[in-house]
PDB file of C-alpha atoms in Angstrom:
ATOM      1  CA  UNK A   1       0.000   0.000   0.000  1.00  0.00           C
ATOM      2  CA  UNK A   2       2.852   2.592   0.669  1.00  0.00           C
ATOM      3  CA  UNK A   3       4.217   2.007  -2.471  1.00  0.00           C
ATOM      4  CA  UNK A   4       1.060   2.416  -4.623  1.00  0.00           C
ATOM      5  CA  UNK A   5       0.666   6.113  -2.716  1.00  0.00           C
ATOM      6  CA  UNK A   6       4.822   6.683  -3.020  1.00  0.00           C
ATOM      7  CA  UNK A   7       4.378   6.468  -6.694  1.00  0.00           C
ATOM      8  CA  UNK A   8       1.385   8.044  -7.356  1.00  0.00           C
ATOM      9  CA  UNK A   9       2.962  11.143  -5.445  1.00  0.00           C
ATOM     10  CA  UNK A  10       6.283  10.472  -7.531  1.00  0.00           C
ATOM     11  CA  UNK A  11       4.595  10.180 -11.021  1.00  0.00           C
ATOM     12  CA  UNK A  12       1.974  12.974 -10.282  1.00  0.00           C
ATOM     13  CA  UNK A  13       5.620  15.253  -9.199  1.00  0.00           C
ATOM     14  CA  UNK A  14       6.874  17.060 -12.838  1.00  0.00           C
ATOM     15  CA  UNK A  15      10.278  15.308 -13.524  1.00  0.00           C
ATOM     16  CA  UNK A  16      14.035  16.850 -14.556  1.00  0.00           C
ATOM     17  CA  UNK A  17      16.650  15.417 -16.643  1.00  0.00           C
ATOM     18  CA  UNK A  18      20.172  15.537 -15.466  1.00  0.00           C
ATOM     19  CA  UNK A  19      20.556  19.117 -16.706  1.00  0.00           C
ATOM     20  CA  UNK A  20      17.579  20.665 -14.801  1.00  0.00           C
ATOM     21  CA  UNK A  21      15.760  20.622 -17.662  1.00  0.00           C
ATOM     22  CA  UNK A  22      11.758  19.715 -17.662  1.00  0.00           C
ATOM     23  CA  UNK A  23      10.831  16.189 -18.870  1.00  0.00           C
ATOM     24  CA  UNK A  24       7.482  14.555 -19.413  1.00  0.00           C
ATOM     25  CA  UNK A  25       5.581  13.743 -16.000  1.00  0.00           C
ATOM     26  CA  UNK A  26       2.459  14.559 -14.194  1.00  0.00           C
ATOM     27  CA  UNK A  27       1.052  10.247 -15.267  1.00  0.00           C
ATOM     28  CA  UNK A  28      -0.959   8.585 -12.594  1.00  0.00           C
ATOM     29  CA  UNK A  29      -0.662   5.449 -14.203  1.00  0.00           C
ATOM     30  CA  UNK A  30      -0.410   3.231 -10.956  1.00  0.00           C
ATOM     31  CA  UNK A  31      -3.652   4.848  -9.509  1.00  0.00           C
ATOM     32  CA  UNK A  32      -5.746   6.708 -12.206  1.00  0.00           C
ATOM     33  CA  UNK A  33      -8.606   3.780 -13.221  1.00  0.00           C
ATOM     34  CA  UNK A  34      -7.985   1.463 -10.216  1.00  0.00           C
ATOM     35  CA  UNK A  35      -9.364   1.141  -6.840  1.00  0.00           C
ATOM     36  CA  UNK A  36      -8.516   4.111  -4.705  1.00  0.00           C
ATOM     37  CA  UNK A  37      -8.787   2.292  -1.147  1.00  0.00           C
ATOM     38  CA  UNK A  38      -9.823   4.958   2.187  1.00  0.00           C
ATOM     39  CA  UNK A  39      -7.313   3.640   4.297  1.00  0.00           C
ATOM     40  CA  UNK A  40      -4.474   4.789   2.352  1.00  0.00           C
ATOM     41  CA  UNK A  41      -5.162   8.332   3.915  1.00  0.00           C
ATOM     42  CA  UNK A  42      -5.181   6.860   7.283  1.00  0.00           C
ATOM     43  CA  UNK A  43      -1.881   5.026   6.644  1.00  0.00           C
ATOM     44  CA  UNK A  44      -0.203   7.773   5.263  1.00  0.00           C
ATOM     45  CA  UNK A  45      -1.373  10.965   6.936  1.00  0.00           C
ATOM     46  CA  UNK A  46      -1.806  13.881   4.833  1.00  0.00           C
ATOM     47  CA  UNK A  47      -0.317  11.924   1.550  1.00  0.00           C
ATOM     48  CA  UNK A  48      -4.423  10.814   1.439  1.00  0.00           C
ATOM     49  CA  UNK A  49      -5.438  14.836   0.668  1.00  0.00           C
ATOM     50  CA  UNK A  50      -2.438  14.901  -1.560  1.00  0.00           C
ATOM     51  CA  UNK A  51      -4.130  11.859  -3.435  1.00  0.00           C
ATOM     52  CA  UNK A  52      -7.501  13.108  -3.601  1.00  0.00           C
ATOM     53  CA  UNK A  53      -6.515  16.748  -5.306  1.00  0.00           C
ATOM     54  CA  UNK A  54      -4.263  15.250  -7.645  1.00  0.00           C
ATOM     55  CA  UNK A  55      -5.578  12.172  -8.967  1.00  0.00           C
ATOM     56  CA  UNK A  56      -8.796  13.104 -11.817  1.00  0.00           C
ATOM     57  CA  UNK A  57     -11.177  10.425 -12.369  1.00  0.00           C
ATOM     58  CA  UNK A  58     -11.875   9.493 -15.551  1.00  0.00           C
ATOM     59  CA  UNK A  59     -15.238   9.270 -15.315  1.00  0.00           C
ATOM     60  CA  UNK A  60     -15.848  12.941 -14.476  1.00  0.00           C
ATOM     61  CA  UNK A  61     -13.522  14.197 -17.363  1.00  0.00           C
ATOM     62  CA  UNK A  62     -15.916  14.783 -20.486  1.00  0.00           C
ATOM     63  CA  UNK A  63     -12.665  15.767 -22.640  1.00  0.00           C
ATOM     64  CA  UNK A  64     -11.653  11.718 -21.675  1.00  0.00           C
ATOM     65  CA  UNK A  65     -15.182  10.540 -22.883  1.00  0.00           C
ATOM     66  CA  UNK A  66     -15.051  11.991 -26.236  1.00  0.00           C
ATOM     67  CA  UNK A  67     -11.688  10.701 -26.703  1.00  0.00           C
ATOM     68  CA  UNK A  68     -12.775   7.288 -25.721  1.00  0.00           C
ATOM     69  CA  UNK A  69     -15.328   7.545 -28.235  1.00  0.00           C
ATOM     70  CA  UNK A  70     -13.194   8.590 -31.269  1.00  0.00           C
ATOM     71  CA  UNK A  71     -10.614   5.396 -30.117  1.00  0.00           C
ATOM     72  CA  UNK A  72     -13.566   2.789 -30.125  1.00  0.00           C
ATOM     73  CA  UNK A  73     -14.498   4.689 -33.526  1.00  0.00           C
ATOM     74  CA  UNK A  74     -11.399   3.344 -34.857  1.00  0.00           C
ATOM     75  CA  UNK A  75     -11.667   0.246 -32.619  1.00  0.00           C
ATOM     76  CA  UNK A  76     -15.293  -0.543 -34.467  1.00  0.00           C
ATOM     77  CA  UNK A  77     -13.977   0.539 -37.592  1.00  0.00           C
ATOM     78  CA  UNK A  78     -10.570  -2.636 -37.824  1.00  0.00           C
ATOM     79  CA  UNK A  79     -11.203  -4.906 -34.889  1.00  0.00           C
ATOM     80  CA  UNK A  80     -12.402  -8.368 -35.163  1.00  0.00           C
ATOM     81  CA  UNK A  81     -12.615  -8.157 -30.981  1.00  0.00           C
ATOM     82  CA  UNK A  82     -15.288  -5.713 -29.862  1.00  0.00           C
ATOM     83  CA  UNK A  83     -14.968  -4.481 -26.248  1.00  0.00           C
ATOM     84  CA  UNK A  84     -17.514  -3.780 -23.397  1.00  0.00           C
ATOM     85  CA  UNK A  85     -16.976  -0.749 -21.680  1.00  0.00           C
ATOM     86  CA  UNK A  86     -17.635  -0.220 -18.147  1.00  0.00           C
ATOM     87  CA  UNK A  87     -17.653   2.608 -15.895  1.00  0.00           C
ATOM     88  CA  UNK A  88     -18.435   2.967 -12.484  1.00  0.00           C
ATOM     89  CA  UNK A  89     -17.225   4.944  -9.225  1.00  0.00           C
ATOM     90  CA  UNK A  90     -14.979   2.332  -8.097  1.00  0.00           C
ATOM     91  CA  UNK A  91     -12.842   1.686 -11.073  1.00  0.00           C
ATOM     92  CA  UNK A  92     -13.277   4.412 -13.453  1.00  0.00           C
ATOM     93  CA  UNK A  93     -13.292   2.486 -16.801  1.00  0.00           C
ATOM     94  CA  UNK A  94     -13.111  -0.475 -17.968  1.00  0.00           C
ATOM     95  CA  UNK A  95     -12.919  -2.229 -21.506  1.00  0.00           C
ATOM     96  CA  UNK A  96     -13.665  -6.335 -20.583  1.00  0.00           C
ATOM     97  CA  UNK A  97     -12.741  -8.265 -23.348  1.00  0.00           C
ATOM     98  CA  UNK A  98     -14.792 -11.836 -24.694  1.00  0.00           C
ATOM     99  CA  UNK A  99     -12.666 -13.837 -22.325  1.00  0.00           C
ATOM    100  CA  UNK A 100     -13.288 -12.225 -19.422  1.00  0.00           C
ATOM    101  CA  UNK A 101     -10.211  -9.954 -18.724  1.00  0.00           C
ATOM    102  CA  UNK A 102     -10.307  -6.268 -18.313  1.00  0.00           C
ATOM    103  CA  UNK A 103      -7.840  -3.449 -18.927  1.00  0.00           C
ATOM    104  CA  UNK A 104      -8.689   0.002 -16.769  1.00  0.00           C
ATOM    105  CA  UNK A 105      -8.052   3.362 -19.074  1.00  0.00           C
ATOM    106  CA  UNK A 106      -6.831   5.998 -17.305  1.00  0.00           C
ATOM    107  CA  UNK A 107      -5.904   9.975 -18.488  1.00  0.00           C
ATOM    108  CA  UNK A 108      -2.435  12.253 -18.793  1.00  0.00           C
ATOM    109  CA  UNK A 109      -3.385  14.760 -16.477  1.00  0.00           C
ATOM    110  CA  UNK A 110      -1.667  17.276 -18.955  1.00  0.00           C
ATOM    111  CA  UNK A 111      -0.816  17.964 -22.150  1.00  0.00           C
ATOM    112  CA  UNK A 112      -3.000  19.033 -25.135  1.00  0.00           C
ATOM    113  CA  UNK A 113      -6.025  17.354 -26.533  1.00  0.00           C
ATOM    114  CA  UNK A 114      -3.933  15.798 -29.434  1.00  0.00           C
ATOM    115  CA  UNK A 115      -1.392  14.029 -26.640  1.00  0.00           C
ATOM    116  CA  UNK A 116      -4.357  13.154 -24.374  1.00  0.00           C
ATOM    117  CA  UNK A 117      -6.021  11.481 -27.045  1.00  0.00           C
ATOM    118  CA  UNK A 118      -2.683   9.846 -28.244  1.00  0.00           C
ATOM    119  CA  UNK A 119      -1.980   8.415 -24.822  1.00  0.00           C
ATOM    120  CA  UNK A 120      -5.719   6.819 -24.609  1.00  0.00           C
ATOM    121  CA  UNK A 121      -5.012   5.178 -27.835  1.00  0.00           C
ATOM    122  CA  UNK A 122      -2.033   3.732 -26.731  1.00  0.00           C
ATOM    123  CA  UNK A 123      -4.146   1.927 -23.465  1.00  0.00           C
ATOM    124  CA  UNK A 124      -7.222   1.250 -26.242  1.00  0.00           C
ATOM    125  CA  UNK A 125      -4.619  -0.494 -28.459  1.00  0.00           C
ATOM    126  CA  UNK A 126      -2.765  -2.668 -25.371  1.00  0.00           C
ATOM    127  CA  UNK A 127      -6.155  -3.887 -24.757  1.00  0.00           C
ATOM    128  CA  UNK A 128      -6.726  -4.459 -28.342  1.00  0.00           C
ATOM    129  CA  UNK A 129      -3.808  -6.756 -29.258  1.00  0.00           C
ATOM    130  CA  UNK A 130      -3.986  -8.675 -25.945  1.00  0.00           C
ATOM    131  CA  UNK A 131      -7.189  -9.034 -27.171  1.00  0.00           C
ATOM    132  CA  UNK A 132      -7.037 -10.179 -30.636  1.00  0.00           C
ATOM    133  CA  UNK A 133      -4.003 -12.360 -29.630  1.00  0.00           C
ATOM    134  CA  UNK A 134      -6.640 -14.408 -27.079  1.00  0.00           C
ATOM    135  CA  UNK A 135      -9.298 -14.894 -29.556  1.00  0.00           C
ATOM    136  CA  UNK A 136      -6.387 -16.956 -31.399  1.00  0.00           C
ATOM    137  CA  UNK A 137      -6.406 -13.976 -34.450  1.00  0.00           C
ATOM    138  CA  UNK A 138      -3.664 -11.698 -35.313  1.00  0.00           C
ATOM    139  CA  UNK A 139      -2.715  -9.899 -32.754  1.00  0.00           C
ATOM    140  CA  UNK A 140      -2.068  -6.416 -34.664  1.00  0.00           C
ATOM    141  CA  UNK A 141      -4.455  -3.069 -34.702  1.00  0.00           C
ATOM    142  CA  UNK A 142      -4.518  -1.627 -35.997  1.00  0.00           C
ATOM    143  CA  UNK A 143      -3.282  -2.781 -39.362  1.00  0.00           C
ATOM    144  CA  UNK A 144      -1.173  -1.090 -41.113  1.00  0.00           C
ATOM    145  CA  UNK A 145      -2.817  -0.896 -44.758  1.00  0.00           C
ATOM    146  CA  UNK A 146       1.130  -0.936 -46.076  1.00  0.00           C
ATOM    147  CA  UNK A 147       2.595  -3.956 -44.466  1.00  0.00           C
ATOM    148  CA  UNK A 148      -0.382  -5.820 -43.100  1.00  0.00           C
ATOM    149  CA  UNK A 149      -0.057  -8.648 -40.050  1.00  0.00           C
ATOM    150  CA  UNK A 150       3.693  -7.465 -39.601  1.00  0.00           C
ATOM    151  CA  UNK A 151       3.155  -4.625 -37.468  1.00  0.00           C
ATOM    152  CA  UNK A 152       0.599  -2.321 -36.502  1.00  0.00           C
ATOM    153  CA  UNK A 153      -0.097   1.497 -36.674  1.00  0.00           C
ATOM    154  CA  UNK A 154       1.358   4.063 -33.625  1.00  0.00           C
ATOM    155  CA  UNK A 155      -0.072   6.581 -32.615  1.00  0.00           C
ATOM    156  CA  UNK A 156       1.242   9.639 -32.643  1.00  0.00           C
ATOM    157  CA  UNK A 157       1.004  13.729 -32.640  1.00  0.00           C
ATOM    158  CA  UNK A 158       1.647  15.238 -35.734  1.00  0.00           C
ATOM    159  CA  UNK A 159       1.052  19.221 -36.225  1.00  0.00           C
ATOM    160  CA  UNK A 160      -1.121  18.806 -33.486  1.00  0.00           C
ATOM    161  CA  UNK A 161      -3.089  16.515 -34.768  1.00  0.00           C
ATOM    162  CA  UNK A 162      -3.346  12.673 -32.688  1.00  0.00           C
ATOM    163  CA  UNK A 163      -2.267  10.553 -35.929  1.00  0.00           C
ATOM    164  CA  UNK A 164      -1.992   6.359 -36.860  1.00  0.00           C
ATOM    165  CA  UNK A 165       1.485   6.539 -38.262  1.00  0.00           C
ATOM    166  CA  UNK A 166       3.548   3.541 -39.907  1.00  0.00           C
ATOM    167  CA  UNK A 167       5.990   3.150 -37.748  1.00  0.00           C
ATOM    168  CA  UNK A 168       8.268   1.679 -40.784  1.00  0.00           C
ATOM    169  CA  UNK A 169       7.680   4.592 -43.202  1.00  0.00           C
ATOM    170  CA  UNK A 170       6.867   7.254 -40.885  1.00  0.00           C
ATOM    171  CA  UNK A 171       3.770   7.775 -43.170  1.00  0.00           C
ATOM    172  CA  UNK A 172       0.484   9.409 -41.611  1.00  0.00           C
ATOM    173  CA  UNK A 173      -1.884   6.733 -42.385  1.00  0.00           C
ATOM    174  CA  UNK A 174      -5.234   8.402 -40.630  1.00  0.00           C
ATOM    175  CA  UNK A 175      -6.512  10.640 -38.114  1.00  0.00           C
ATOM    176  CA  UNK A 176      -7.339   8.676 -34.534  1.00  0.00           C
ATOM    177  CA  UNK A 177     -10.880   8.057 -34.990  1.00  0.00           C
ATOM    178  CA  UNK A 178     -11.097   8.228 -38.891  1.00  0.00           C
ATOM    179  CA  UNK A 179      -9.689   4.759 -39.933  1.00  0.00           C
ATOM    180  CA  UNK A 180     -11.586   3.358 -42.556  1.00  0.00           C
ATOM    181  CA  UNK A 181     -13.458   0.155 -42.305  1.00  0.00           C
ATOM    182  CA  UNK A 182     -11.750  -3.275 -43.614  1.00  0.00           C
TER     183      UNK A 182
END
């Protein structure tokens, strides 16, 4: 339990390269979408009200809900394995997959809308492969329409814009959310 709150506080703390300069930080990703548990605050003294003003659920973030929906655009659009998404006040959400596991989705707590939407892309396509891979199918999404079933599309901000890039070519393949149906 004191390391779950240690690294929250860490992560949530902007970082510095070796040279003082500013680095990316400011990602809850041990706590954001998983079960925040009461006693932590009792454990930990005032680390609890640290917690609470930092972390941003999900849920309550509308910017994080119309992302979601432009991912599972692209998810609906190129992916044999359809998730169900949850969300409740315990766990934030949740995209269960047909054999019964579950990957939580969480938000960068900064950044523009183009990184925010690149970074739930990123979770959307982890579940996505795990996915695919335990339905026995290829384990790649999305495809990339160049050099299909060898690797699949990253996404990525370009002119900020969240993009599906080839990661061989470098080529902007599609907007997140505009993929075009197989």
């Amino acid at each position: 339990m004191f390391q779950l709150v240690y690294a929250a506080l860490a992560l949530a703390a902007e970082e510095h390269d070796d040279e003082g300069e500013q680095r990316e930080g400011g990602y809850l990703q041990l706590v954001v979408g998983r079960e925040y548990r009461p006693q932590c605050s009792a454990m930990v003294g005032d680390c609890g009200a640290v917690l609470r003003e930092v972390i941003r659920s999900p849920v309550d973030d509308m910017a994080f809900g119309e992302a979601l929906e432009t991912v599972l655009r692209d998810l609906q659009a190129q992916c044999a394995v359809q998730p169900h998404v949850r969300e409740d006040d315990r766990f934030g959400v949740t995209l269960w997959a047909p054999d019964g596991s579950a990957q939580g989705l969480n938000s960068l707590l900064r950044g523009t809308a183009a990184e925010r939407l690149v970074y739930l892309a990123d979770q959307v396509q982890d579940w996505a492969v795990e996915a695919l891979w335990s339905e026995g199918a290829s384990a790649v999404w999305p495809q990339c329409p160049t050099h299909p079933d060898t690797h699949p599309l990253t996404a990525t901000v370009r002119t900020d814009t969240a993009v599906w890039v080839c990661p061989k070519r470098g080529t902007a393949v599609a907007r997140i959310g505009e993929l075009q149906t197989q």
